[in-house]
Coordinates of C-alpha atoms in Angstrom, one line a residue:
A82 CA 0.0 0.0 0.0
V83 CA 1.2 3.5 -0.8
D84 CA 1.5 6.0 2.0
A85 CA -1.2 8.6 2.1
G86 CA 1.3 11.5 2.4
R87 CA 3.1 10.4 -0.7
R88 CA 0.1 10.1 -3.0
S89 CA 0.1 11.9 -6.3
M90 CA -2.1 15.0 -6.8
Y91 CA -3.9 13.1 -9.6
D92 CA -4.9 10.4 -7.2
P93 CA -8.6 9.8 -7.6
D94 CA -9.1 9.1 -3.9
E95 CA -7.5 12.4 -2.9
M96 CA -9.6 14.3 -5.5
D97 CA -12.7 12.7 -4.1
D98 CA -11.8 13.8 -0.5
E99 CA -11.3 17.4 -1.7
Q100 CA -14.6 17.4 -3.5
R101 CA -16.5 16.0 -0.4
E102 CA -14.8 18.7 1.7
R103 CA -16.0 21.5 -0.6
Q104 CA -19.5 20.2 -0.7
L105 CA -19.5 19.9 3.2
R106 CA -18.4 23.5 3.5
K107 CA -21.0 24.7 1.1
R108 CA -23.8 22.8 3.0
L109 CA -22.6 24.3 6.3
N110 CA -22.6 27.9 4.8
E111 CA -26.1 27.4 3.5
A112 CA -27.3 26.0 6.8
F113 CA -25.8 29.0 8.7
K114 CA -27.4 31.5 6.4
D115 CA -30.8 29.7 6.9
F116 CA -30.3 29.9 10.6
C117 CA -29.5 33.6 10.5
R118 CA -32.6 34.4 8.4
K119 CA -34.8 32.4 10.8
V120 CA -33.4 34.2 13.9
E121 CA -33.8 37.6 12.3
S122 CA -37.5 36.8 11.4
V123 CA -38.2 35.6 14.9
A124 CA -36.6 38.8 16.4
R125 CA -38.7 41.0 14.1
K126 CA -41.9 39.2 15.1
N127 CA -41.1 39.9 18.8
G128 CA -40.2 43.6 18.2
Y129 CA -36.5 43.3 18.3
S130 CA -33.9 44.5 15.8
L131 CA -31.3 41.8 15.3
E132 CA -28.7 41.6 12.5
F133 CA -25.8 39.2 12.0
D134 CA -22.4 40.7 11.2
I135 CA -20.0 39.2 8.7
P136 CA -16.3 39.5 9.5
Y137 CA -13.8 41.0 7.0
R138 CA -11.3 38.1 6.4
D139 CA -8.9 40.3 4.5
L140 CA -8.4 42.6 7.5
G141 CA -7.9 39.7 9.9
F142 CA -4.7 39.4 11.9
M143 CA -3.0 37.1 14.5
G144 CA -2.9 38.2 18.2
N145 CA -3.0 37.1 21.8
P146 CA -6.1 38.4 23.6
H147 CA -5.9 35.9 26.4
K148 CA -3.2 33.3 26.6
E149 CA -2.7 31.9 23.1
M150 CA -2.4 33.2 19.5
V151 CA -5.7 33.3 17.6
A152 CA -7.1 34.7 14.4
I153 CA -8.9 38.0 15.2
Q154 CA -11.2 39.5 12.6
P155 CA -12.8 42.9 12.5
T156 CA -16.4 43.4 11.5
L157 CA -18.6 46.4 10.9
N158 CA -19.5 46.7 14.6
C159 CA -17.0 44.7 16.6
L160 CA -13.6 43.0 16.8
C161 CA -13.9 39.3 17.6
N162 CA -12.6 35.8 17.7
L163 CA -15.1 33.0 17.9
T164 CA -13.0 30.0 16.9
E165 CA -11.2 29.5 20.2
T166 CA -12.3 29.6 23.8
P167 CA -12.6 31.9 25.7
F168 CA -14.2 34.0 23.0
F169 CA -13.0 37.5 22.4
V170 CA -15.6 40.1 21.4
V171 CA -15.2 43.9 21.6
D172 CA -18.1 46.2 20.7
L173 CA -16.7 49.2 18.8
S174 CA -19.5 51.4 20.1
N175 CA -17.9 51.1 23.5
V176 CA -14.3 51.9 22.3
D177 CA -13.2 55.5 23.0
H178 CA -9.6 55.3 21.9
V179 CA -6.9 52.8 20.7
H180 CA -3.3 52.9 21.7
F181 CA -0.4 50.9 20.1
E182 CA 2.4 49.9 22.5
R183 CA 6.0 48.7 21.7
I184 CA 6.1 50.6 18.4
T185 CA 9.9 50.6 17.7
F186 CA 12.2 49.9 14.7
M187 CA 13.7 46.9 16.5
S188 CA 10.5 45.1 17.6
K189 CA 8.8 42.5 15.4
A190 CA 5.4 42.7 17.1
F191 CA 3.3 45.3 19.0
D192 CA 0.4 45.4 21.4
M193 CA -3.0 47.0 20.9
V194 CA -5.0 48.5 23.8
L195 CA -8.7 49.3 23.3
I196 CA -9.8 51.9 25.9
N197 CA -13.4 51.6 27.1
K198 CA -15.6 54.7 27.2
D199 CA -16.4 53.7 30.8
F200 CA -13.2 54.9 32.5
T201 CA -14.0 52.7 35.6
K202 CA -13.4 49.6 33.5
Q203 CA -10.0 48.3 32.4
P204 CA -9.2 48.4 28.7
W205 CA -9.0 45.4 26.4
R206 CA -5.7 44.1 25.2
V207 CA -4.4 42.2 22.2
D208 CA -0.7 41.3 22.4
M209 CA 1.9 40.1 20.0
I210 CA 0.4 41.4 16.7
P211 CA 2.9 41.3 13.8
N212 CA 4.3 44.6 12.6
Q213 CA 3.1 44.0 9.0
D214 CA -0.5 44.3 10.2
K215 CA -0.2 47.7 11.8
D216 CA -1.0 49.8 8.7
S217 CA -4.1 47.8 7.8
I218 CA -5.4 48.0 11.4
Q219 CA -4.8 51.8 11.5
E220 CA -6.6 52.2 8.2
W221 CA -9.6 50.2 9.5
L222 CA -9.7 52.4 12.7
T223 CA -9.6 55.5 10.5
D224 CA -12.6 54.1 8.5
M225 CA -14.4 53.4 11.8
E226 CA -13.6 57.0 13.0
I227 CA -11.8 55.8 16.1
S228 CA -8.7 57.8 17.2
Y229 CA -5.4 56.0 17.9
T230 CA -2.0 56.8 19.2
E231 CA 1.3 54.9 19.4
G232 CA 4.3 54.7 21.8
P233 CA 7.5 52.8 22.4
M234 CA 6.7 51.3 25.8
N235 CA 4.0 49.5 27.9
L236 CA 2.0 51.8 30.1
N237 CA 0.4 51.3 33.6
W238 CA -3.2 51.4 32.5
K239 CA -4.6 50.9 36.0
Q240 CA -3.0 54.2 37.2
I241 CA -3.8 56.0 33.9
M242 CA -7.5 55.1 34.1
S243 CA -7.8 56.1 37.7
T244 CA -6.2 59.5 36.8
V245 CA -8.4 60.0 33.8
A246 CA -11.6 59.1 35.7
G247 CA -10.8 61.8 38.3
D248 CA -10.2 64.5 35.7
D249 CA -13.4 66.5 35.1
R250 CA -11.7 68.5 32.3
F251 CA -10.1 65.6 30.5
Y252 CA -11.4 66.5 27.1
M253 CA -10.7 70.2 27.6
D254 CA -7.5 71.9 26.3
T255 CA -7.2 74.2 29.3
E256 CA -6.8 73.8 33.1
E257 CA -9.5 74.8 35.6
D258 CA -8.4 78.5 35.3
E259 CA -9.3 78.3 31.6
V260 CA -6.1 80.0 30.7
T261 CA -3.3 77.5 31.2
P262 CA -3.1 75.2 28.1
K263 CA -2.9 71.4 28.4
E264 CA -3.2 68.4 26.2
A265 CA -6.9 67.6 25.5
G266 CA -8.1 64.0 25.7
W267 CA -5.7 61.2 24.8
E268 CA -3.1 63.5 23.3
F269 CA -0.7 62.9 26.2
L270 CA -0.3 59.3 24.8
R271 CA 1.0 60.5 21.5
M272 CA 4.7 59.7 21.7
F273 CA 5.3 60.3 17.9
G274 CA 4.1 62.9 15.5
R275 CA 3.2 65.7 18.0
D276 CA 2.4 69.1 16.7
D277 CA 5.0 70.6 19.1
D278 CA 7.7 68.5 17.4
G279 CA 6.5 69.7 14.0
E280 CA 6.6 73.3 15.1
E281 CA 10.1 72.8 16.6
Q282 CA 11.2 71.2 13.3
S283 CA 9.6 74.0 11.3
E284 CA 11.3 76.6 13.5
E285 CA 14.7 74.8 13.2
E286 CA 14.2 74.6 9.4
S287 CA 13.3 78.3 9.2
V288 CA 16.4 79.3 11.4
Y289 CA 18.6 77.0 9.3
S290 CA 17.2 78.5 6.1
E291 CA 17.8 82.1 7.4
N292 CA 21.4 81.2 8.5
S293 CA 22.1 79.4 5.2
G294 CA 20.7 82.4 3.3
E295 CA 22.9 84.8 5.3
E296 CA 25.9 82.6 4.7
E297 CA 25.2 82.4 1.0
S298 CA 24.7 86.1 0.7
S299 CA 27.9 86.8 2.7
E300 CA 29.9 84.3 0.5
E301 CA 28.5 86.0 -2.7
E302 CA 29.4 89.4 -1.4
S303 CA 32.9 88.2 -0.4
E304 CA 33.4 86.6 -3.9
E305 CA 32.2 89.8 -5.6
D306 CA 34.6 91.9 -3.4
N307 CA 37.5 89.6 -4.3
F308 CA 36.6 89.7 -8.0
D309 CA 36.3 93.5 -7.9
S310 CA 39.6 93.8 -6.0
E311 CA 41.3 91.5 -8.5
D312 CA 40.0 93.6 -11.4
D313 CA 41.1 96.8 -9.8
E314 CA 44.6 95.4 -9.2
S315 CA 44.9 94.0 -12.7
D316 CA 43.6 97.1 -14.5
Y317 CA 45.6 100.2 -15.2
D318 CA 44.7 103.1 -12.8
G319 CA 44.9 105.6 -15.6
D320 CA 41.3 106.7 -15.1
E321 CA 42.0 107.8 -11.5
D322 CA 45.1 109.7 -12.6
L323 CA 43.1 111.5 -15.3
E324 CA 40.4 112.3 -12.9
E325 CA 43.0 113.8 -10.5
Q326 CA 44.3 115.9 -13.4
G327 CA 40.8 117.3 -13.9
M328 CA 40.0 115.8 -17.3
D329 CA 36.4 115.2 -18.3
W330 CA 34.9 112.0 -19.9
D331 CA 35.6 113.0 -23.5
D332 CA 39.3 113.8 -22.8
M333 CA 39.6 110.5 -20.9
E334 CA 38.0 108.5 -23.8
R335 CA 40.4 110.2 -26.3
E336 CA 43.4 109.4 -24.1
A337 CA 42.3 105.8 -23.7
A338 CA 41.9 105.5 -27.5
A339 CA 45.4 107.0 -28.1
D340 CA 46.8 104.4 -25.6
D341 CA 45.1 101.6 -27.4
R342 CA 46.5 102.7 -30.8
R343 CA 50.0 103.1 -29.3
K344 CA 49.8 99.6 -27.8
K345 CA 48.6 98.3 -31.1
R346 CA 51.5 99.9 -33.0
E347 CA 54.0 98.5 -30.5
G348 CA 52.5 95.1 -30.9
D349 CA 52.7 95.3 -34.7
G350 CA 56.4 96.5 -34.5
E351 CA 57.3 93.6 -32.4
G352 CA 55.5 91.2 -34.8
D353 CA 57.5 92.7 -37.8
A354 CA 60.8 92.6 -35.9
R355 CA 60.5 88.9 -35.1
P356 CA 60.4 87.7 -38.7
N357 CA 63.3 90.1 -39.6
K358 CA 65.4 88.5 -36.8
R359 CA 64.6 85.1 -38.2
K360 CA 65.7 86.2 -41.7
Q361 CA 68.9 87.6 -40.4
Q362 CA 69.6 84.4 -38.5
Q363 CA 69.0 82.4 -41.6
R364 CA 71.2 84.6 -43.7
G365 CA 74.0 84.4 -41.1
S366 CA 73.8 80.6 -41.0
S367 CA 73.9 80.5 -44.9
Q368 CA 76.9 82.8 -45.0
R369 CA 78.8 80.7 -42.5
G370 CA 78.1 77.5 -44.5
S371 CA 79.3 79.1 -47.8
S372 CA 82.5 80.5 -46.1
Q373 CA 83.3 77.0 -44.7
R374 CA 82.9 75.5 -48.2
R375 CA 85.3 78.1 -49.7
S376 CA 87.9 77.5 -47.1
S377 CA 87.8 73.8 -47.7
Q378 CA 88.2 74.3 -51.4
Q379 CA 91.2 76.8 -51.1
R380 CA 93.1 74.7 -48.5
P381 CA 96.2 73.1 -50.4
P382 CA 96.6 69.4 -50.3
Q383 CA 99.0 68.1 -47.7
R384 CA 102.1 66.1 -48.7
R385 CA 102.5 62.6 -47.5
R386 CA 105.6 61.9 -45.5
R387 CA 107.8 59.0 -46.4

């Protein structure tokens, strides 16, 4: 006999088992829908409004509400797990705020605390939720219009709830004197993304931009000064001399034009002199070569000694 774990995917027995499982699941779904319709009809006959809620499986996540990891799924009106005992059901109409604990770059999981609107009761907790589910949970809370905050550490909720329950101006943004400002509601739990931090960052950026602008302007001014000083040093100070002599602009322009013509003539003279020197050098070298040839021709032949 072949082991059941080593059967082929084309095994007819295995295909029959899968088909029977699909049919059983379909019959169970139809039976549960029929049960829901019957219960809703009985509730309407007795003057009650009852509606069955369907969970969103795509938004489900793993968490530990009691002592073991279970699949928790949100619905339109609650957050629940009904597959394992003890059951976990939280009515969203009783949730005032949600806080995420252990939100750090190093942790692989975080905890979620659901605060009850009745401050005399302790909040619900779901621990060890994977970090990849945080964004989807926050989007779901935003759709449900439930506020949330996050922080890097676990908090003492027993002490926090006793303090909040004794504060009559908890949701006010001022103290009892109505002048001293304070954080309204659950803003004191916001460890990241505060408005004060944004204002400080904006102030720092503005100060940095002002300083950088001043530095750039000072650098540009220094570069311009250096450039002007270099130009003043390299140029001829003839204009200043002419101004000291009392010449007007027309005289100074004529004087400058005369200087330009004089410089041009001097440059042309140097250019003509250079080829003349080259011609003279060539002539001298040719004369020296011809004189050497004449001397070699006029020299008498030497007699050989015996």
